[in-house]
Amino acid sequence: MSAPGPVSVDAAAVVDLLKTLVGIPSVNPSVAAGGAGEGAIARCLAGACERLGLTVALEEVAPGRPNVIAVLPGADPSRGRSLLLNGHTDTVGAGAMEAPFSPSLRGDRLYGRGVFDMKCGLAAMVEAVAALVRAGLRPRGDVVLTFAADEEHASLGTAAIARTRRADAAIVTEPTQLRICIAHKGFAWVMLRTTGRAAHGSDHAAGIDAIAHMGRVLSALERFDREVLARRSHPLLGRPSLHASLISGGEGPSTYPPSCELGVERRTLPGETPEGVRAEFDAILDRLRREDPRFQAAAELVIARPGLEVDRGTPIVRALHAALERHVTPSPEYVGQAAWFDAALLAEAGIPAVIFGPSGAGWHAAVEYADLPSVAACAQVLAQVILDFCGTAPA
């Protein structure tokens, strides 16, 4: 479904830009050794925004790894709302992907590393503003395009943006199949360590087996997942979860292991806190200590990221819904995502944030593609949201 509007996107232009972006390697060097980083793609996006007349700044979050901040100043900010559009420029490694940085067009699909996650969203952001500029329309409120480094590792880019930028709302253009994502899970990484006593394998009385003790931890975690987490639920996200992801310990076949380490990822629902997660693990270890005085263990919360949930009645969600109704579908769909996104950092900083982006497939996979008509549709919807949310005045 499509209805005429005051602006029209240039489908060919958005495809050309997307091809250019895919052709620039931007593998996160913290994820894959030797990755090119975000410098070259940041300069490309900065140039594209400068040609549209935006005010552009490159702000490094690590040496040679800049964010791009491009602002279309509002014509009358006191009478219009500001909108921040956000996407990340880095990708994971190419792995076994064939010709990852040579974009391949097959029908309505463009293939290559990062085309889906998430250079298609970046191209849509730029084209949305380009469509406004071509139409001679100027938003009343500021429109801020933020192209962030390092989402695939520590989210240094959007964390810096959240600290330094303010807006009345934000849209993160991660791919959502043109659906409105109003919720996603958070996560916490917990490192557990059991302490035993080294001894010769023949000396049963002296040795304390830290690996066997970690086995008790694993059994307790499995029980907690089955009996506690499985009973919690969210209408869009389902249940929270945990899994053991890393384990190490032991010195040799004939030595009692003095220590064992276990890494656990806990996927959280909106509203679950780092403090609550830490308390869960502490309670499990306390119970095991009561059962066996020789049991020694500690838990460390390594990192925690919050989940996201935004109300459907929030102004930015209503504007996105209306734009989708006008240009894409009479029945916009609301979804949640099990994965974590930078949108949570913006929301945590007080900026109402929603996720909306093009269609495709292949997150971190050997075959990755974006659906090109959906990229143009995403740009059209974003342009409409800018008009409706920020207000417009003659350029």
Coordinates of C-alpha atoms in Angstrom, one line a residue, residues 102-285:
S102 CA 31.7 -6.6 -3.3
P103 CA 27.9 -6.0 -3.2
S104 CA 26.0 -8.4 -5.4
L105 CA 22.6 -7.6 -6.8
R106 CA 20.2 -10.5 -7.4
G107 CA 16.7 -9.4 -8.2
D108 CA 15.4 -7.2 -5.4
R109 CA 18.1 -8.3 -3.0
L110 CA 21.6 -6.9 -2.3
Y111 CA 24.1 -9.2 -0.8
G112 CA 27.2 -8.5 1.2
R113 CA 28.6 -8.2 4.7
G114 CA 26.8 -5.6 6.7
V115 CA 24.1 -5.0 4.1
F116 CA 21.3 -6.2 6.5
D117 CA 23.1 -5.5 9.8
M118 CA 22.8 -2.6 9.4
K119 CA 23.9 -0.6 6.4
C120 CA 20.5 -0.8 4.9
G121 CA 19.2 1.3 7.8
L122 CA 22.0 3.8 7.4
A123 CA 21.2 4.3 3.7
A124 CA 17.5 4.8 4.6
M125 CA 18.4 7.5 7.2
V126 CA 20.3 9.5 4.7
E127 CA 17.8 9.2 1.9
A128 CA 14.9 10.2 4.2
V129 CA 16.7 13.5 4.8
A130 CA 17.7 13.8 1.2
A131 CA 14.0 13.5 0.2
L132 CA 13.1 16.4 2.4
V133 CA 16.0 18.6 1.1
R134 CA 14.9 17.9 -2.5
A135 CA 11.3 18.8 -1.7
G136 CA 12.4 22.1 -0.2
L137 CA 11.0 21.2 3.2
R138 CA 12.6 22.1 6.5
P139 CA 11.6 20.5 9.8
R140 CA 10.7 22.9 12.6
G141 CA 12.7 20.8 15.1
D142 CA 16.2 19.5 14.7
V143 CA 16.9 16.2 12.9
V144 CA 20.0 14.5 14.2
L145 CA 21.5 11.6 12.2
T146 CA 23.9 9.6 14.4
F147 CA 26.1 6.9 12.8
A148 CA 27.7 5.1 15.7
A149 CA 30.9 3.0 16.0
D150 CA 31.4 -0.2 18.0
E151 CA 27.8 -1.5 18.4
E152 CA 29.0 -5.1 17.7
H153 CA 31.3 -5.0 20.8
A154 CA 30.9 -2.5 23.6
S155 CA 28.5 0.1 22.1
L156 CA 31.1 2.8 22.7
G157 CA 29.5 4.9 19.9
T158 CA 25.9 5.1 21.1
A159 CA 27.0 5.3 24.7
A160 CA 28.8 8.5 23.8
I161 CA 25.8 9.8 21.9
A162 CA 23.5 9.1 24.8
R163 CA 25.8 11.0 27.1
T164 CA 26.2 14.1 24.9
R165 CA 23.0 14.4 22.8
R166 CA 19.4 15.2 23.7
A167 CA 16.3 14.8 21.6
D168 CA 12.6 14.4 22.0
A169 CA 12.6 10.9 20.5
A170 CA 14.8 8.5 18.7
I171 CA 14.5 5.8 16.0
V172 CA 17.2 3.1 15.7
T173 CA 17.1 1.8 12.2
E174 CA 18.2 -1.8 12.9
P175 CA 16.3 -4.1 10.5
T176 CA 12.8 -5.1 11.7
Q177 CA 11.1 -6.2 8.5
L178 CA 9.3 -2.9 8.4
R179 CA 7.6 -3.7 11.8
I180 CA 7.6 -1.5 14.9
C181 CA 9.9 -3.0 17.6
I182 CA 8.8 -1.6 20.9
A183 CA 10.6 -4.1 23.2
H184 CA 13.8 -6.1 23.4
K185 CA 15.6 -8.1 25.9
G186 CA 18.6 -7.0 27.9
F187 CA 21.5 -9.2 29.0
A188 CA 24.1 -9.7 31.8
W189 CA 27.4 -11.5 31.7
V190 CA 28.3 -13.2 35.0
M191 CA 31.6 -14.9 35.7
L192 CA 31.5 -17.6 38.4
R193 CA 34.6 -19.0 40.1
T194 CA 34.8 -22.1 42.3
T195 CA 37.8 -22.6 44.5
G196 CA 39.2 -26.0 45.5
R197 CA 42.5 -27.3 46.8
A198 CA 45.2 -28.7 44.5
A199 CA 46.5 -32.2 45.4
H200 CA 47.8 -35.3 43.8
G201 CA 45.1 -37.4 42.2
S202 CA 45.8 -40.2 44.7
D203 CA 45.3 -38.0 47.7
H204 CA 41.5 -37.9 48.0
A205 CA 41.5 -36.6 51.6
A206 CA 43.6 -33.5 50.7
G207 CA 42.1 -32.6 47.3
I208 CA 39.0 -30.4 46.7
D209 CA 37.7 -30.6 43.2
A210 CA 36.8 -27.2 41.9
I211 CA 35.4 -28.6 38.7
A212 CA 33.1 -31.0 40.5
H213 CA 31.9 -28.1 42.6
M214 CA 31.2 -26.1 39.4
G215 CA 29.1 -29.1 38.3
R216 CA 26.9 -28.4 41.2
V217 CA 26.6 -24.8 40.1
L218 CA 25.6 -25.9 36.6
S219 CA 22.9 -28.2 38.0
A220 CA 21.6 -25.4 40.3
L221 CA 21.5 -23.0 37.3
E222 CA 19.6 -25.5 35.2
R223 CA 17.1 -25.9 38.0
F224 CA 16.7 -22.1 38.4
D225 CA 16.1 -21.7 34.7
R226 CA 13.5 -24.5 34.7
E227 CA 11.7 -23.6 38.0
V228 CA 12.0 -19.8 38.2
L229 CA 12.8 -18.2 34.8
A230 CA 10.5 -20.4 32.8
R231 CA 7.6 -19.0 34.9
R232 CA 8.3 -15.4 33.9
S233 CA 7.0 -14.1 30.6
H234 CA 6.5 -11.0 28.5
P235 CA 3.8 -10.7 25.8
L236 CA 6.3 -9.8 23.0
L237 CA 9.5 -11.3 24.3
G238 CA 8.6 -14.6 25.9
R239 CA 10.6 -15.8 28.9
P240 CA 14.0 -14.7 30.2
S241 CA 16.8 -17.3 30.0
L242 CA 20.4 -18.1 30.9
H243 CA 23.0 -20.3 29.3
A244 CA 26.6 -21.4 30.2
S245 CA 28.8 -20.0 27.5
L246 CA 32.4 -20.5 28.7
I247 CA 34.2 -22.8 31.1
S248 CA 37.8 -23.4 32.1
G249 CA 39.7 -25.2 34.8
G250 CA 42.1 -27.9 35.7
E251 CA 45.9 -28.4 35.5
G252 CA 46.3 -32.1 34.6
P253 CA 44.7 -35.5 34.8
S254 CA 46.4 -36.4 38.1
T255 CA 45.8 -33.1 39.9
Y256 CA 42.8 -32.0 41.8
P257 CA 41.8 -28.7 40.1
P258 CA 42.2 -25.7 42.5
S259 CA 39.9 -23.5 40.5
C260 CA 37.2 -23.5 37.8
E261 CA 35.6 -20.5 36.0
L262 CA 32.2 -20.4 34.3
G263 CA 30.8 -17.7 32.1
V264 CA 27.1 -17.3 32.0
E265 CA 24.9 -15.1 29.9
R266 CA 21.5 -14.1 31.5
R267 CA 19.0 -12.7 29.0
T268 CA 16.7 -10.3 30.9
L269 CA 13.2 -8.9 30.4
P270 CA 12.5 -5.1 30.6
G271 CA 12.4 -4.2 34.3
E272 CA 14.8 -6.9 35.4
T273 CA 17.8 -5.1 37.0
P274 CA 21.5 -5.8 37.3
E275 CA 21.1 -5.8 41.0
G276 CA 18.4 -8.4 40.8
V277 CA 20.4 -10.6 38.5
R278 CA 23.4 -10.4 40.9
A279 CA 21.1 -11.3 43.8
E280 CA 19.9 -14.4 41.9
F281 CA 23.4 -15.8 41.5
D282 CA 24.4 -14.9 45.0
A283 CA 21.3 -16.8 46.4
I284 CA 22.2 -19.9 44.4
L285 CA 25.8 -19.9 45.7

